PDB file of C-alpha atoms in Angstrom:
ATOM      1  CA  MET A   1     196.483-111.815 -11.700  1.00  0.00           C
ATOM      2  CA  SER A   2     198.812-114.608 -12.828  1.00  0.00           C
ATOM      3  CA  GLN A   3     197.274-118.017 -13.404  1.00  0.00           C
ATOM      4  CA  THR A   4     199.503-119.608 -10.747  1.00  0.00           C
ATOM      5  CA  VAL A   5     198.489-117.100  -8.069  1.00  0.00           C
ATOM      6  CA  ASP A   6     194.846-117.415  -9.068  1.00  0.00           C
ATOM      7  CA  ARG A   7     194.961-121.185  -8.708  1.00  0.00           C
ATOM      8  CA  ALA A   8     196.757-121.017  -5.369  1.00  0.00           C
ATOM      9  CA  LEU A   9     194.190-118.587  -3.979  1.00  0.00           C
ATOM     10  CA  THR A  10     191.392-120.848  -5.223  1.00  0.00           C
ATOM     11  CA  ILE A  11     192.745-123.659  -3.037  1.00  0.00           C
ATOM     12  CA  LEU A  12     192.283-121.705   0.204  1.00  0.00           C
ATOM     13  CA  PRO A  13     188.456-121.320   0.105  1.00  0.00           C
ATOM     14  CA  LEU A  14     188.260-124.968  -1.006  1.00  0.00           C
ATOM     15  CA  LEU A  15     190.130-126.089   2.107  1.00  0.00           C
ATOM     16  CA  ALA A  16     188.052-123.729   4.233  1.00  0.00           C
ATOM     17  CA  GLU A  17     185.165-126.107   3.476  1.00  0.00           C
ATOM     18  CA  GLY A  18     187.157-128.940   5.068  1.00  0.00           C
ATOM     19  CA  PRO A  19     190.176-131.175   4.429  1.00  0.00           C
ATOM     20  CA  ALA A  20     190.599-132.277   0.805  1.00  0.00           C
ATOM     21  CA  SER A  21     192.728-134.825  -1.021  1.00  0.00           C
ATOM     22  CA  LEU A  22     195.163-134.042  -3.806  1.00  0.00           C
ATOM     23  CA  GLU A  23     192.710-135.487  -6.298  1.00  0.00           C
ATOM     24  CA  GLN A  24     189.874-133.307  -4.997  1.00  0.00           C
ATOM     25  CA  VAL A  25     192.038-130.183  -5.249  1.00  0.00           C
ATOM     26  CA  ALA A  26     193.117-131.070  -8.784  1.00  0.00           C
ATOM     27  CA  THR A  27     189.521-131.698  -9.816  1.00  0.00           C
ATOM     28  CA  ARG A  28     188.316-128.405  -8.363  1.00  0.00           C
ATOM     29  CA  LEU A  29     191.118-126.499 -10.105  1.00  0.00           C
ATOM     30  CA  ASP A  30     190.689-128.524 -13.293  1.00  0.00           C
ATOM     31  CA  VAL A  31     194.428-129.192 -13.475  1.00  0.00           C
ATOM     32  CA  HIS A  32     196.709-132.232 -13.497  1.00  0.00           C
ATOM     33  CA  LYS A  33     197.540-133.670 -10.089  1.00  0.00           C
ATOM     34  CA  SER A  34     201.203-132.727 -10.525  1.00  0.00           C
ATOM     35  CA  THR A  35     200.212-129.061 -10.896  1.00  0.00           C
ATOM     36  CA  ALA A  36     197.945-129.221  -7.841  1.00  0.00           C
ATOM     37  CA  LEU A  37     200.724-130.916  -5.850  1.00  0.00           C
ATOM     38  CA  ARG A  38     203.207-128.195  -6.762  1.00  0.00           C
ATOM     39  CA  LEU A  39     200.783-125.495  -5.596  1.00  0.00           C
ATOM     40  CA  LEU A  40     199.997-127.344  -2.372  1.00  0.00           C
ATOM     41  CA  ARG A  41     203.684-127.851  -1.589  1.00  0.00           C
ATOM     42  CA  THR A  42     204.354-124.142  -2.036  1.00  0.00           C
ATOM     43  CA  LEU A  43     201.456-123.217   0.231  1.00  0.00           C
ATOM     44  CA  HIS A  44     202.636-125.835   2.738  1.00  0.00           C
ATOM     45  CA  GLU A  45     206.139-124.336   2.799  1.00  0.00           C
ATOM     46  CA  HIS A  46     204.616-120.979   3.759  1.00  0.00           C
ATOM     47  CA  GLY A  47     202.378-122.489   6.423  1.00  0.00           C
ATOM     48  CA  MET A  48     199.188-121.714   4.522  1.00  0.00           C
ATOM     49  CA  VAL A  49     198.146-125.360   4.248  1.00  0.00           C
ATOM     50  CA  TYR A  50     198.992-128.465   6.247  1.00  0.00           C
ATOM     51  CA  ARG A  51     199.114-132.095   5.124  1.00  0.00           C
ATOM     52  CA  GLN A  52     197.462-134.451   7.578  1.00  0.00           C
ATOM     53  CA  GLN A  53     198.476-138.044   8.311  1.00  0.00           C
ATOM     54  CA  ASP A  54     195.675-139.251   6.049  1.00  0.00           C
ATOM     55  CA  GLN A  55     197.360-137.264   3.226  1.00  0.00           C
ATOM     56  CA  ARG A  56     194.520-134.794   2.960  1.00  0.00           C
ATOM     57  CA  TYR A  57     195.235-131.077   3.139  1.00  0.00           C
ATOM     58  CA  ARG A  58     193.701-128.472   5.432  1.00  0.00           C
ATOM     59  CA  LEU A  59     194.282-124.786   6.126  1.00  0.00           C
ATOM     60  CA  GLY A  60     197.515-124.093   7.973  1.00  0.00           C
ATOM     61  CA  ALA A  61     198.157-122.311  11.253  1.00  0.00           C
ATOM     62  CA  ARG A  62     200.066-119.500   9.550  1.00  0.00           C
ATOM     63  CA  LEU A  63     196.939-118.497   7.667  1.00  0.00           C
ATOM     64  CA  PHE A  64     194.938-118.229  10.904  1.00  0.00           C
ATOM     65  CA  ALA A  65     197.742-116.218  12.510  1.00  0.00           C
ATOM     66  CA  LEU A  66     197.754-113.762   9.618  1.00  0.00           C
ATOM     67  CA  ALA A  67     193.980-113.435   9.774  1.00  0.00           C
ATOM     68  CA  GLN A  68     194.144-112.695  13.512  1.00  0.00           C
ATOM     69  CA  GLN A  69     196.872-110.096  12.983  1.00  0.00           C
ATOM     70  CA  ALA A  70     194.786-108.433  10.277  1.00  0.00           C
ATOM     71  CA  VAL A  71     191.765-108.206  12.574  1.00  0.00           C
ATOM     72  CA  GLU A  72     193.825-106.875  15.472  1.00  0.00           C
ATOM     73  CA  SER A  73     195.413-104.205  13.288  1.00  0.00           C
ATOM     74  CA  LEU A  74     192.066-102.777  12.225  1.00  0.00           C
ATOM     75  CA  ASP A  75     191.532 -99.241  13.476  1.00  0.00           C
ATOM     76  CA  ILE A  76     187.757 -99.039  13.785  1.00  0.00           C
ATOM     77  CA  ARG A  77     187.788 -95.357  14.575  1.00  0.00           C
ATOM     78  CA  GLY A  78     190.101 -94.537  11.667  1.00  0.00           C
ATOM     79  CA  VAL A  79     187.992 -96.531   9.226  1.00  0.00           C
ATOM     80  CA  ALA A  80     184.688 -95.203  10.524  1.00  0.00           C
ATOM     81  CA  HIS A  81     185.459 -91.501  10.902  1.00  0.00           C
ATOM     82  CA  PRO A  82     185.043 -90.454   7.242  1.00  0.00           C
ATOM     83  CA  HIS A  83     181.688 -92.230   7.217  1.00  0.00           C
ATOM     84  CA  LEU A  84     180.639 -90.532  10.455  1.00  0.00           C
ATOM     85  CA  ALA A  85     181.626 -87.166   9.015  1.00  0.00           C
ATOM     86  CA  ALA A  86     179.611 -87.845   5.865  1.00  0.00           C
ATOM     87  CA  LEU A  87     176.573 -88.856   7.932  1.00  0.00           C
ATOM     88  CA  ASN A  88     176.935 -85.675   9.984  1.00  0.00           C
ATOM     89  CA  ALA A  89     177.168 -83.599   6.810  1.00  0.00           C
ATOM     90  CA  GLN A  90     174.007 -85.193   5.434  1.00  0.00           C
ATOM     91  CA  THR A  91     171.927 -84.885   8.597  1.00  0.00           C
ATOM     92  CA  GLY A  92     173.473 -81.981  10.492  1.00  0.00           C
ATOM     93  CA  HIS A  93     173.070 -83.960  13.732  1.00  0.00           C
ATOM     94  CA  THR A  94     175.525 -85.335  16.285  1.00  0.00           C
ATOM     95  CA  VAL A  95     177.050 -88.674  15.303  1.00  0.00           C
ATOM     96  CA  HIS A  96     178.654 -91.083  17.779  1.00  0.00           C
ATOM     97  CA  LEU A  97     180.684 -94.293  17.484  1.00  0.00           C
ATOM     98  CA  ALA A  98     180.817 -96.622  20.484  1.00  0.00           C
ATOM     99  CA  VAL A  99     182.352 -99.971  21.449  1.00  0.00           C
ATOM    100  CA  TYR A 100     181.888-102.426  24.325  1.00  0.00           C
ATOM    101  CA  GLU A 101     185.001-102.750  26.486  1.00  0.00           C
ATOM    102  CA  GLN A 102     185.502-104.322  29.917  1.00  0.00           C
ATOM    103  CA  GLY A 103     181.862-104.133  30.921  1.00  0.00           C
ATOM    104  CA  GLU A 104     181.295-100.586  29.658  1.00  0.00           C
ATOM    105  CA  VAL A 105     180.049 -99.054  26.433  1.00  0.00           C
ATOM    106  CA  VAL A 106     182.348 -96.175  25.557  1.00  0.00           C
ATOM    107  CA  TYR A 107     182.245 -93.469  22.902  1.00  0.00           C
ATOM    108  CA  ILE A 108     185.370 -93.640  20.763  1.00  0.00           C
ATOM    109  CA  ASP A 109     184.425 -90.936  18.245  1.00  0.00           C
ATOM    110  CA  LYS A 110     182.003 -88.036  17.924  1.00  0.00           C
ATOM    111  CA  VAL A 111     181.139 -85.518  15.227  1.00  0.00           C
ATOM    112  CA  GLU A 112     179.313 -82.482  16.584  1.00  0.00           C
ATOM    113  CA  SER A 113     176.038 -81.164  15.203  1.00  0.00           C
ATOM    114  CA  ARG A 114     176.015 -78.022  13.101  1.00  0.00           C
ATOM    115  CA  TYR A 115     173.516 -76.193  15.293  1.00  0.00           C
ATOM    116  CA  PRO A 116     174.265 -74.326  18.566  1.00  0.00           C
ATOM    117  CA  VAL A 117     172.563 -76.849  20.877  1.00  0.00           C
ATOM    118  CA  ARG A 118     175.239 -79.418  21.749  1.00  0.00           C
ATOM    119  CA  MET A 119     175.029 -82.814  23.430  1.00  0.00           C
ATOM    120  CA  TYR A 120     176.864 -83.451  26.663  1.00  0.00           C
ATOM    121  CA  SER A 121     178.958 -86.441  25.583  1.00  0.00           C
ATOM    122  CA  ARG A 122     182.700 -86.952  25.263  1.00  0.00           C
ATOM    123  CA  ILE A 123     185.021 -89.388  23.559  1.00  0.00           C
ATOM    124  CA  GLY A 124     186.200 -91.904  26.150  1.00  0.00           C
ATOM    125  CA  ARG A 125     183.154 -91.361  28.345  1.00  0.00           C
ATOM    126  CA  PRO A 126     180.968 -94.391  29.170  1.00  0.00           C
ATOM    127  CA  VAL A 127     177.372 -94.180  27.978  1.00  0.00           C
ATOM    128  CA  ALA A 128     174.244 -94.731  30.057  1.00  0.00           C
ATOM    129  CA  ILE A 129     174.288 -98.458  29.354  1.00  0.00           C
ATOM    130  CA  THR A 130     170.654 -99.264  30.227  1.00  0.00           C
ATOM    131  CA  VAL A 131     169.134 -96.678  27.883  1.00  0.00           C
ATOM    132  CA  ALA A 132     171.638 -95.707  25.169  1.00  0.00           C
ATOM    133  CA  ALA A 133     170.817 -96.995  21.699  1.00  0.00           C
ATOM    134  CA  VAL A 134     174.454 -97.902  20.945  1.00  0.00           C
ATOM    135  CA  ALA A 135     174.657 -99.904  24.181  1.00  0.00           C
ATOM    136  CA  LYS A 136     171.505-101.859  23.322  1.00  0.00           C
ATOM    137  CA  LEU A 137     173.004-102.905  19.990  1.00  0.00           C
ATOM    138  CA  LEU A 138     176.339-103.955  21.458  1.00  0.00           C
ATOM    139  CA  LEU A 139     174.797-105.945  24.298  1.00  0.00           C
ATOM    140  CA  ALA A 140     172.074-107.450  22.093  1.00  0.00           C
ATOM    141  CA  ASP A 141     174.724-109.203  20.004  1.00  0.00           C
ATOM    142  CA  LEU A 142     176.123-111.064  23.003  1.00  0.00           C
ATOM    143  CA  PRO A 143     175.064-114.682  23.637  1.00  0.00           C
ATOM    144  CA  GLU A 144     171.859-114.969  25.653  1.00  0.00           C
ATOM    145  CA  ALA A 145     173.512-116.225  28.850  1.00  0.00           C
ATOM    146  CA  GLU A 146     175.971-113.338  28.809  1.00  0.00           C
ATOM    147  CA  ARG A 147     173.198-110.810  28.135  1.00  0.00           C
ATOM    148  CA  ARG A 148     171.234-112.118  31.104  1.00  0.00           C
ATOM    149  CA  HIS A 149     174.299-112.133  33.353  1.00  0.00           C
ATOM    150  CA  ILE A 150     175.022-108.489  32.527  1.00  0.00           C
ATOM    151  CA  ALA A 151     171.407-107.339  32.755  1.00  0.00           C
ATOM    152  CA  GLU A 152     170.897-108.854  36.200  1.00  0.00           C
ATOM    153  CA  ARG A 153     173.938-107.038  37.605  1.00  0.00           C
ATOM    154  CA  LEU A 154     173.247-103.560  36.285  1.00  0.00           C
ATOM    155  CA  ASP A 155     171.684-100.692  38.162  1.00  0.00           C
ATOM    156  CA  TYR A 156     168.684 -99.058  36.475  1.00  0.00           C
ATOM    157  CA  PRO A 157     168.711 -95.304  37.164  1.00  0.00           C
ATOM    158  CA  ARG A 158     165.472 -93.510  36.315  1.00  0.00           C
ATOM    159  CA  TYR A 159     166.950 -90.731  34.231  1.00  0.00           C
ATOM    160  CA  THR A 160     163.493 -89.952  32.843  1.00  0.00           C
ATOM    161  CA  PRO A 161     160.052 -91.612  32.964  1.00  0.00           C
ATOM    162  CA  ARG A 162     161.077 -93.434  29.754  1.00  0.00           C
ATOM    163  CA  SER A 163     164.204 -95.010  31.240  1.00  0.00           C
ATOM    164  CA  THR A 164     164.485 -98.800  31.322  1.00  0.00           C
ATOM    165  CA  PRO A 165     163.064 -99.759  34.741  1.00  0.00           C
ATOM    166  CA  ASP A 166     164.623-103.161  35.464  1.00  0.00           C
ATOM    167  CA  ALA A 167     166.508-106.196  34.162  1.00  0.00           C
ATOM    168  CA  GLY A 168     163.393-107.890  32.819  1.00  0.00           C
ATOM    169  CA  ALA A 169     162.438-104.908  30.689  1.00  0.00           C
ATOM    170  CA  PHE A 170     166.041-104.514  29.536  1.00  0.00           C
ATOM    171  CA  LEU A 171     166.243-108.131  28.357  1.00  0.00           C
ATOM    172  CA  VAL A 172     162.970-107.739  26.460  1.00  0.00           C
ATOM    173  CA  GLU A 173     164.356-104.610  24.794  1.00  0.00           C
ATOM    174  CA  LEU A 174     167.627-106.360  23.890  1.00  0.00           C
ATOM    175  CA  ALA A 175     165.682-109.231  22.327  1.00  0.00           C
ATOM    176  CA  ARG A 176     163.678-106.752  20.249  1.00  0.00           C
ATOM    177  CA  VAL A 177     166.839-104.930  19.169  1.00  0.00           C
ATOM    178  CA  ARG A 178     168.501-108.218  18.254  1.00  0.00           C
ATOM    179  CA  GLU A 179     165.527-109.148  16.074  1.00  0.00           C
ATOM    180  CA  GLN A 180     165.040-105.819  14.295  1.00  0.00           C
ATOM    181  CA  GLY A 181     168.732-104.999  13.837  1.00  0.00           C
ATOM    182  CA  TRP A 182     168.663-101.386  15.041  1.00  0.00           C
ATOM    183  CA  ALA A 183     167.999 -99.478  18.249  1.00  0.00           C
ATOM    184  CA  SER A 184     166.666 -96.179  19.515  1.00  0.00           C
ATOM    185  CA  ASP A 185     166.629 -94.080  22.649  1.00  0.00           C
ATOM    186  CA  LEU A 186     163.634 -91.777  22.604  1.00  0.00           C
ATOM    187  CA  GLY A 187     164.024 -89.646  25.706  1.00  0.00           C
ATOM    188  CA  GLY A 188     165.288 -92.472  27.899  1.00  0.00           C
ATOM    189  CA  HIS A 189     168.406 -90.664  29.067  1.00  0.00           C
ATOM    190  CA  GLU A 190     167.419 -87.040  28.530  1.00  0.00           C
ATOM    191  CA  GLU A 191     163.799 -86.238  27.810  1.00  0.00           C
ATOM    192  CA  SER A 192     164.748 -83.738  25.128  1.00  0.00           C
ATOM    193  CA  ILE A 193     167.210 -85.990  23.244  1.00  0.00           C
ATOM    194  CA  ASN A 194     166.374 -88.747  20.779  1.00  0.00           C
ATOM    195  CA  CYS A 195     168.739 -91.178  19.106  1.00  0.00           C
ATOM    196  CA  VAL A 196     168.727 -93.912  16.457  1.00  0.00           C
ATOM    197  CA  ALA A 197     171.618 -96.361  16.088  1.00  0.00           C
ATOM    198  CA  ALA A 198     172.856 -99.143  13.801  1.00  0.00           C
ATOM    199  CA  PRO A 199     175.344-102.000  14.298  1.00  0.00           C
ATOM    200  CA  VAL A 200     178.791-102.148  12.707  1.00  0.00           C
ATOM    201  CA  ARG A 201     179.849-105.710  11.978  1.00  0.00           C
ATOM    202  CA  GLY A 202     183.461-106.836  11.869  1.00  0.00           C
ATOM    203  CA  PRO A 203     185.089-109.447   9.637  1.00  0.00           C
ATOM    204  CA  ASP A 204     183.684-112.250  11.823  1.00  0.00           C
ATOM    205  CA  GLY A 205     180.111-111.013  11.388  1.00  0.00           C
ATOM    206  CA  ARG A 206     179.769-109.976  15.021  1.00  0.00           C
ATOM    207  CA  VAL A 207     178.814-106.466  16.104  1.00  0.00           C
ATOM    208  CA  CYS A 208     182.112-104.753  16.944  1.00  0.00           C
ATOM    209  CA  ALA A 209     180.815-101.183  17.239  1.00  0.00           C
ATOM    210  CA  ALA A 210     177.640 -99.141  16.950  1.00  0.00           C
ATOM    211  CA  LEU A 211     177.061 -95.728  15.447  1.00  0.00           C
ATOM    212  CA  SER A 212     174.222 -93.351  16.097  1.00  0.00           C
ATOM    213  CA  VAL A 213     172.606 -90.068  15.156  1.00  0.00           C
ATOM    214  CA  SER A 214     171.266 -87.969  18.031  1.00  0.00           C
ATOM    215  CA  ALA A 215     169.324 -84.732  18.107  1.00  0.00           C
ATOM    216  CA  PRO A 216     167.260 -82.618  20.529  1.00  0.00           C
ATOM    217  CA  ASN A 217     163.532 -82.605  19.855  1.00  0.00           C
ATOM    218  CA  VAL A 218     163.566 -78.824  19.554  1.00  0.00           C
ATOM    219  CA  VAL A 219     165.507 -79.350  16.324  1.00  0.00           C
ATOM    220  CA  VAL A 220     163.926 -82.517  14.968  1.00  0.00           C
ATOM    221  CA  SER A 221     161.088 -84.681  16.279  1.00  0.00           C
ATOM    222  CA  ALA A 222     161.546 -88.320  17.220  1.00  0.00           C
ATOM    223  CA  GLU A 223     159.487 -89.352  14.190  1.00  0.00           C
ATOM    224  CA  GLU A 224     161.665 -87.308  11.845  1.00  0.00           C
ATOM    225  CA  LEU A 225     164.818 -88.729  13.379  1.00  0.00           C
ATOM    226  CA  LEU A 226     163.564 -92.298  13.002  1.00  0.00           C
ATOM    227  CA  ARG A 227     162.962 -91.649   9.312  1.00  0.00           C
ATOM    228  CA  MET A 228     166.756 -91.275   9.013  1.00  0.00           C
ATOM    229  CA  ARG A 229     167.188 -94.908  10.017  1.00  0.00           C
ATOM    230  CA  PRO A 230     167.907 -96.191   6.462  1.00  0.00           C
ATOM    231  CA  LEU A 231     170.737 -93.679   6.117  1.00  0.00           C
ATOM    232  CA  VAL A 232     172.175 -94.661   9.499  1.00  0.00           C
ATOM    233  CA  LEU A 233     171.973 -98.337   8.567  1.00  0.00           C
ATOM    234  CA  ARG A 234     173.664 -97.750   5.213  1.00  0.00           C
ATOM    235  CA  THR A 235     176.467 -95.864   6.949  1.00  0.00           C
ATOM    236  CA  ALA A 236     177.013 -98.664   9.476  1.00  0.00           C
ATOM    237  CA  GLU A 237     177.025-101.237   6.706  1.00  0.00           C
ATOM    238  CA  ALA A 238     179.579 -99.215   4.744  1.00  0.00           C
ATOM    239  CA  VAL A 239     181.877 -99.069   7.785  1.00  0.00           C
ATOM    240  CA  GLY A 240     181.514-102.810   8.336  1.00  0.00           C
ATOM    241  CA  ALA A 241     182.198-103.525   4.671  1.00  0.00           C
ATOM    242  CA  GLU A 242     185.387-101.480   4.757  1.00  0.00           C
ATOM    243  CA  LEU A 243     186.509-103.213   7.948  1.00  0.00           C
ATOM    244  CA  SER A 244     185.916-106.579   6.286  1.00  0.00           C
ATOM    245  CA  GLY A 245     187.390-105.593   2.950  1.00  0.00           C
ATOM    246  CA  VAL A 246     184.218-106.373   1.011  1.00  0.00           C
ATOM    247  CA  THR A 247     181.650-104.482  -1.009  1.00  0.00           C
ATOM    248  CA  PRO A 248     178.187-104.236   0.625  1.00  0.00           C
ATOM    249  CA  SER A 249     176.023-106.927  -0.950  1.00  0.00           C
ATOM    250  CA  ARG A 250     172.664-105.242  -0.392  1.00  0.00           C
ATOM    251  CA  PRO A 251     171.121-101.859   0.311  1.00  0.00           C
ATOM    252  CA  ALA A 252     170.962-101.119   4.033  1.00  0.00           C
ATOM    253  CA  SER A 253     167.493 -99.593   3.878  1.00  0.00           C
ATOM    254  CA  THR A 254     166.268-102.530   5.929  1.00  0.00           C
ATOM    255  CA  ALA A 255     168.059-104.105   8.859  1.00  0.00           C
ATOM    256  CA  ALA A 256     169.487-107.572   9.073  1.00  0.00           C
ATOM    257  CA  PRO A 257     168.505-109.241  12.361  1.00  0.00           C
ATOM    258  CA  LEU A 258     171.248-109.610  14.914  1.00  0.00           C
ATOM    259  CA  THR A 259     172.038-113.309  15.000  1.00  0.00           C
ATOM    260  CA  GLU A 260     173.178-115.573  17.787  1.00  0.00           C
ATOM    261  CA  GLY A 261     176.965-115.703  17.810  1.00  0.00           C
ATOM    262  CA  ALA A 262     179.429-118.138  19.287  1.00  0.00           C
ATOM    263  CA  THR A 263     180.527-117.645  22.849  1.00  0.00           C
TER     264      THR A 263
END
């Protein structure tokens, strides 16, 4: 990378910390003020920085617009599918990817298991929101007031004796999922099907999707499936890292708690 480009790119994270004067920019770059001014003027011409009335510089609107366009152009399914296929190849079990849209949690991708027993689920089909592991992860990341609002307006079908019975129990489960950073459905929708899921985080750190591994207990027990959790978490982290354009900073063998996000 050329020295000029390197210096210009160094200015952007500096200004992300807050407005800075010409002298502060020059000091951080360890260059003469005339050099810093030339770089700032170029960035200003392209809308990447803006000079305030107090003569300090801040990030420009064009930079935020580009960032928003980059996020909107991300194809979560396209990015995630190779990872889902790899997870399916390693486990042999059904793998799903789901997102939260307009009050529903919907499967947007699925890789079938390698054994004859198949799950009744389809891409584009809403999941059983009160019991599905992917739904718990997606709703758990919402702000508390929104979680409560949703929980109090849902119906709670008793698919099996292990189904979530009411809003109170659902909110307790969402709080637990938010804290531990993963979710499971052990016979809550179908008594014979178990599932473990992990959150996929987007560039803003929020949970933008959830992926899961599901299997009938005639093939693998719930305990055996739960032992695959580190692999599921690593896969979700890899998807999130690719979406964000970064390299995973830690092994995903343990979960990061879901944190309170902005409304």
